[in-house]
Amino acid sequence: SQQGEEDPQALSIQEGENATMNCSYKTSINNLQWYRQNSGRGLVHLILIRSNEREKHSGRLRVTLDTSKKSSSLLITASRAADTASYFCATDKSNYQLIWGAGTKLIIKP
Amino acid sequence: GAVVSQHPSRVICKSGTSVKIECRSLDFQATTMFWYRQFPKQSLMLMATSNEGSKATYEQGVEKDKFLINHASLTLSTLTVTSAHPEDSSFYICSARGNTETQYFGPGTRLLVL
């Protein structure tokens, strides 16, 4: 069953701007992961943040996790056209099965 | 990073035939492999979880006789869609996990059943 919910469902911004996507979930988790999917392709793992972590960085990506609000955000700074993709959050509750959100479709306009 | 391959990347078949999709972890041993299905513009739906040498665990609503999974080795899992019908047309993605929490995804297989 789906647990994560991303918002917005779609986001269109100018190249160079920052993009923020949010993810909410319903039950306790071990970790939360963000993935990127280019149209019709497989998923690429971006960042994993554990339940005892509050923030993680990887290059232009910044992920926050608020377990009290059961929410996470993914920030992409200085966006590029190549960042155009769908972004999914997935929660790992136990036994490594991931529960997926519906995704945010990000479009970067040149 | 770890690489997972899928074969074929795209398959078109006639209704009633069976299709086998392979998922391989190329540079690590996959303790667990997962099979997902994705409909257009939707998120991934977990179909089943397979551990090497044991029977796959199917999610509710997924017919195990329809979607046969064989995890024969630590680097190979196969999904066979038996007697495929047009409603089985979808994007099938596998993922593999080694000794860490991270799952590595294959590039996906697009199945079209005519």
Tab-separated table of C-alpha atoms in Angstrom:
chain	number	residue	atom	x	y	z
A	1	SER	CA	0.000	0.000	0.000
A	2	GLN	CA	1.143	3.518	-0.658
A	3	GLN	CA	2.323	5.401	2.360
A	4	GLY	CA	4.240	8.383	1.123
A	5	GLU	CA	2.594	11.348	-0.435
A	6	GLU	CA	4.614	13.896	-2.300
A	7	ASP	CA	3.670	17.444	-2.977
A	8	PRO	CA	3.498	19.172	-5.234
A	9	GLN	CA	2.490	16.635	-7.844
A	10	ALA	CA	4.139	18.780	-10.471
A	11	LEU	CA	6.601	21.638	-10.281
A	12	SER	CA	7.883	23.834	-13.084
A	13	ILE	CA	10.670	26.329	-12.409
A	14	GLN	CA	13.330	28.285	-14.255
A	15	GLU	CA	16.827	26.956	-14.540
A	16	GLY	CA	18.933	28.241	-11.695
A	17	GLU	CA	16.090	28.409	-9.215
A	18	ASN	CA	15.763	26.098	-6.242
A	19	ALA	CA	13.222	23.298	-6.250
A	20	THR	CA	11.620	21.966	-3.080
A	21	MET	CA	9.570	18.806	-2.904
A	22	ASN	CA	7.853	17.433	0.169
A	23	CYS	CA	6.947	13.959	1.283
A	24	SER	CA	4.644	12.882	4.083
A	25	TYR	CA	4.179	9.420	5.472
A	26	LYS	CA	1.912	7.739	7.950
A	27	THR	CA	3.748	5.255	10.134
A	28	SER	CA	7.089	5.035	11.887
A	29	ILE	CA	10.067	4.332	9.670
A	30	ASN	CA	13.655	3.118	9.765
A	31	ASN	CA	14.711	5.422	6.980
A	32	LEU	CA	13.404	7.484	4.101
A	33	GLN	CA	14.923	7.507	0.650
A	34	TRP	CA	14.637	9.787	-2.320
A	35	TYR	CA	14.904	8.551	-5.890
A	36	ARG	CA	14.885	10.155	-9.298
A	37	GLN	CA	13.318	8.659	-12.387
A	38	ASN	CA	13.809	10.010	-15.860
A	39	SER	CA	10.897	9.418	-18.188
A	40	GLY	CA	10.452	5.720	-18.900
A	41	ARG	CA	13.682	4.775	-17.171
A	42	GLY	CA	14.687	3.033	-13.974
A	43	LEU	CA	15.188	4.725	-10.652
A	44	VAL	CA	18.349	6.328	-9.389
A	45	HIS	CA	18.985	6.434	-5.671
A	46	LEU	CA	19.677	9.970	-4.444
A	47	ILE	CA	19.820	10.069	-0.665
A	48	LEU	CA	18.929	7.891	2.309
A	49	ILE	CA	18.173	9.580	5.622
A	50	ARG	CA	17.747	7.532	8.767
A	51	SER	CA	15.058	8.128	11.328
A	52	ASN	CA	17.584	9.537	13.819
A	53	GLU	CA	18.933	12.050	11.307
A	54	ARG	CA	17.451	15.457	10.626
A	55	GLU	CA	19.338	16.676	7.588
A	56	LYS	CA	21.640	15.320	4.895
A	57	HIS	CA	23.455	16.862	1.982
A	58	SER	CA	24.747	15.454	-1.251
A	59	GLY	CA	26.068	17.928	-3.780
A	60	ARG	CA	23.181	20.209	-4.717
A	61	LEU	CA	20.704	18.060	-2.832
A	62	ARG	CA	19.546	18.695	0.702
A	63	VAL	CA	17.124	16.399	2.479
A	64	THR	CA	15.434	17.064	5.791
A	65	LEU	CA	13.431	14.697	7.941
A	66	ASP	CA	10.958	15.636	10.665
A	67	THR	CA	9.777	12.451	12.338
A	68	SER	CA	7.411	14.347	14.616
A	69	LYS	CA	5.541	15.613	11.574
A	70	LYS	CA	6.245	12.468	9.561
A	71	SER	CA	7.527	14.530	6.698
A	72	SER	CA	10.617	15.028	4.592
A	73	SER	CA	11.719	17.566	2.042
A	74	LEU	CA	14.101	17.411	-0.884
A	75	LEU	CA	15.730	20.645	-1.967
A	76	ILE	CA	17.605	20.893	-5.249
A	77	THR	CA	19.623	24.074	-5.423
A	78	ALA	CA	20.670	25.901	-8.589
A	79	SER	CA	18.524	23.650	-10.736
A	80	ARG	CA	19.645	22.529	-14.173
A	81	ALA	CA	17.737	21.283	-17.201
A	82	ALA	CA	19.152	17.815	-16.517
A	83	ASP	CA	17.299	17.779	-13.196
A	84	THR	CA	14.028	17.419	-15.090
A	85	ALA	CA	12.612	14.108	-13.866
A	86	SER	CA	10.131	12.596	-11.467
A	87	TYR	CA	11.210	12.408	-7.864
A	88	PHE	CA	9.919	9.802	-5.470
A	89	CYS	CA	10.240	9.352	-1.760
A	90	ALA	CA	10.155	5.873	-0.308
A	91	THR	CA	9.953	4.820	3.297
A	92	ASP	CA	11.581	1.751	4.757
A	93	LYS	CA	9.489	0.628	7.664
A	94	SER	CA	11.075	-2.763	8.189
A	95	ASN	CA	12.504	-5.735	6.287
A	96	TYR	CA	13.752	-3.363	3.590
A	97	GLN	CA	10.466	-3.212	1.713
A	98	LEU	CA	10.017	0.269	0.388
A	99	ILE	CA	6.670	2.029	0.374
A	100	TRP	CA	6.468	4.603	-2.370
A	101	GLY	CA	4.837	7.953	-2.785
A	102	ALA	CA	3.182	9.059	-5.994
A	103	GLY	CA	6.085	11.268	-7.022
A	104	THR	CA	6.664	14.861	-8.003
A	105	LYS	CA	7.219	15.670	-11.642
A	106	LEU	CA	9.851	18.398	-11.859
A	107	ILE	CA	10.346	20.413	-15.026
A	108	ILE	CA	13.270	22.796	-15.320
A	109	LYS	CA	12.743	25.424	-17.984
A	110	PRO	CA	15.896	26.656	-19.719
B	1	GLY	CA	27.840	2.424	-7.283
B	2	ALA	CA	26.285	-0.989	-7.602
B	3	VAL	CA	24.794	-1.929	-10.957
B	4	VAL	CA	21.642	-3.885	-11.626
B	5	SER	CA	20.741	-4.932	-15.135
B	6	GLN	CA	17.473	-6.092	-16.596
B	7	HIS	CA	16.835	-8.000	-19.774
B	8	PRO	CA	15.062	-7.446	-22.033
B	9	SER	CA	14.564	-3.707	-21.864
B	10	ARG	CA	11.500	-3.917	-24.046
B	11	VAL	CA	9.304	-6.785	-25.154
B	12	ILE	CA	6.216	-7.065	-27.290
B	13	CYS	CA	4.320	-10.319	-27.212
B	14	LYS	CA	1.037	-11.832	-28.239
B	15	SER	CA	-1.715	-12.427	-25.735
B	16	GLY	CA	-1.433	-15.862	-24.150
B	17	THR	CA	2.331	-16.169	-24.354
B	18	SER	CA	4.718	-16.135	-21.413
B	19	VAL	CA	7.483	-13.613	-20.969
B	20	LYS	CA	10.574	-13.972	-18.805
B	21	ILE	CA	12.387	-10.937	-17.424
B	22	GLU	CA	15.850	-11.279	-15.910
B	23	CYS	CA	17.298	-9.133	-13.173
B	24	ARG	CA	21.007	-9.348	-12.403
B	25	SER	CA	23.217	-7.674	-9.851
B	26	LEU	CA	26.476	-7.194	-11.706
B	27	ASP	CA	29.005	-6.352	-9.039
B	28	PHE	CA	27.507	-7.392	-5.751
B	29	GLN	CA	25.624	-10.261	-4.219
B	30	ALA	CA	21.966	-9.488	-3.800
B	31	THR	CA	20.569	-10.839	-0.576
B	32	THR	CA	17.121	-9.715	-1.565
B	33	MET	CA	15.553	-8.740	-4.848
B	34	PHE	CA	12.303	-6.881	-5.303
B	35	TRP	CA	9.978	-6.719	-8.255
B	36	TYR	CA	7.884	-3.643	-8.932
B	37	ARG	CA	5.303	-2.680	-11.473
B	38	GLN	CA	4.691	0.841	-12.623
B	39	PHE	CA	1.750	2.088	-14.642
B	40	PRO	CA	2.114	5.281	-16.658
B	41	LYS	CA	2.455	8.396	-14.538
B	42	GLN	CA	2.067	6.403	-11.356
B	43	SER	CA	4.341	5.305	-8.585
B	44	LEU	CA	5.888	1.911	-8.184
B	45	MET	CA	3.856	-0.885	-6.757
B	46	LEU	CA	5.773	-3.642	-5.003
B	47	MET	CA	4.800	-7.004	-6.430
B	48	ALA	CA	7.004	-9.411	-4.544
B	49	THR	CA	10.121	-9.832	-2.489
B	50	SER	CA	12.489	-12.678	-3.172
B	51	ASN	CA	15.387	-14.013	-1.164
B	52	GLU	CA	17.928	-16.304	-2.766
B	53	GLY	CA	17.007	-19.927	-2.385
B	54	SER	CA	13.563	-19.392	-0.922
B	55	LYS	CA	10.083	-18.771	-2.229
B	56	ALA	CA	9.091	-15.252	-3.078
B	57	THR	CA	6.726	-13.327	-0.849
B	58	TYR	CA	3.946	-11.768	-2.868
B	59	GLU	CA	2.045	-8.629	-2.046
B	60	GLN	CA	-1.679	-8.775	-1.582
B	61	GLY	CA	-3.490	-8.891	-4.871
B	62	VAL	CA	-0.528	-10.207	-6.881
B	63	GLU	CA	-1.170	-13.668	-8.305
B	64	LYS	CA	1.837	-15.866	-7.681
B	65	ASP	CA	0.808	-18.311	-10.399
B	66	LYS	CA	0.593	-15.443	-12.838
B	67	PHE	CA	3.877	-13.821	-11.916
B	68	LEU	CA	6.430	-16.548	-11.282
B	69	ILE	CA	9.573	-15.456	-9.510
B	70	ASN	CA	12.727	-17.509	-9.293
B	71	HIS	CA	15.687	-16.224	-7.309
B	72	ALA	CA	18.134	-18.895	-8.381
B	73	SER	CA	21.361	-17.289	-7.239
B	74	LEU	CA	22.699	-14.299	-5.359
B	75	THR	CA	22.995	-12.393	-8.616
B	76	LEU	CA	19.959	-13.455	-10.618
B	77	SER	CA	16.215	-13.269	-10.199
B	78	THR	CA	13.670	-13.873	-12.925
B	79	LEU	CA	10.064	-12.792	-13.272
B	80	THR	CA	7.907	-14.781	-15.668
B	81	VAL	CA	4.586	-13.305	-16.689
B	82	THR	CA	2.582	-16.370	-17.624
B	83	SER	CA	-0.191	-16.305	-20.214
B	84	ALA	CA	0.206	-12.573	-20.604
B	85	HIS	CA	-2.807	-10.432	-21.442
B	86	PRO	CA	-3.059	-6.787	-22.513
B	87	GLU	CA	-3.789	-5.694	-18.944
B	88	ASP	CA	-0.348	-7.026	-17.983
B	89	SER	CA	1.253	-4.386	-20.166
B	90	SER	CA	3.328	-2.269	-17.862
B	91	PHE	CA	6.809	-1.211	-16.836
B	92	TYR	CA	8.440	-3.824	-14.635
B	93	ILE	CA	11.385	-2.802	-12.477
B	94	CYS	CA	13.555	-4.933	-10.249
B	95	SER	CA	15.782	-3.824	-7.449
B	96	ALA	CA	18.460	-5.575	-5.481
B	97	ARG	CA	19.824	-5.107	-2.009
B	98	GLY	CA	23.148	-6.359	-0.715
B	99	ASN	CA	24.384	-5.785	2.796
B	100	THR	CA	23.179	-2.220	3.105
B	101	GLU	CA	19.788	-0.540	3.299
B	102	THR	CA	20.096	0.883	-0.183
B	103	GLN	CA	18.255	-0.740	-3.029
B	104	TYR	CA	19.728	-0.507	-6.497
B	105	PHE	CA	17.288	-0.468	-9.347
B	106	GLY	CA	17.432	-1.991	-12.757
B	107	PRO	CA	16.592	0.113	-15.819
B	108	GLY	CA	13.200	-1.515	-16.172
B	109	THR	CA	11.462	-3.665	-18.765
B	110	ARG	CA	8.586	-2.312	-20.792
B	111	LEU	CA	6.113	-5.045	-21.611
B	112	LEU	CA	3.457	-4.609	-24.268
B	113	VAL	CA	0.980	-7.431	-24.737
B	114	LEU	CA	-1.002	-7.282	-27.950
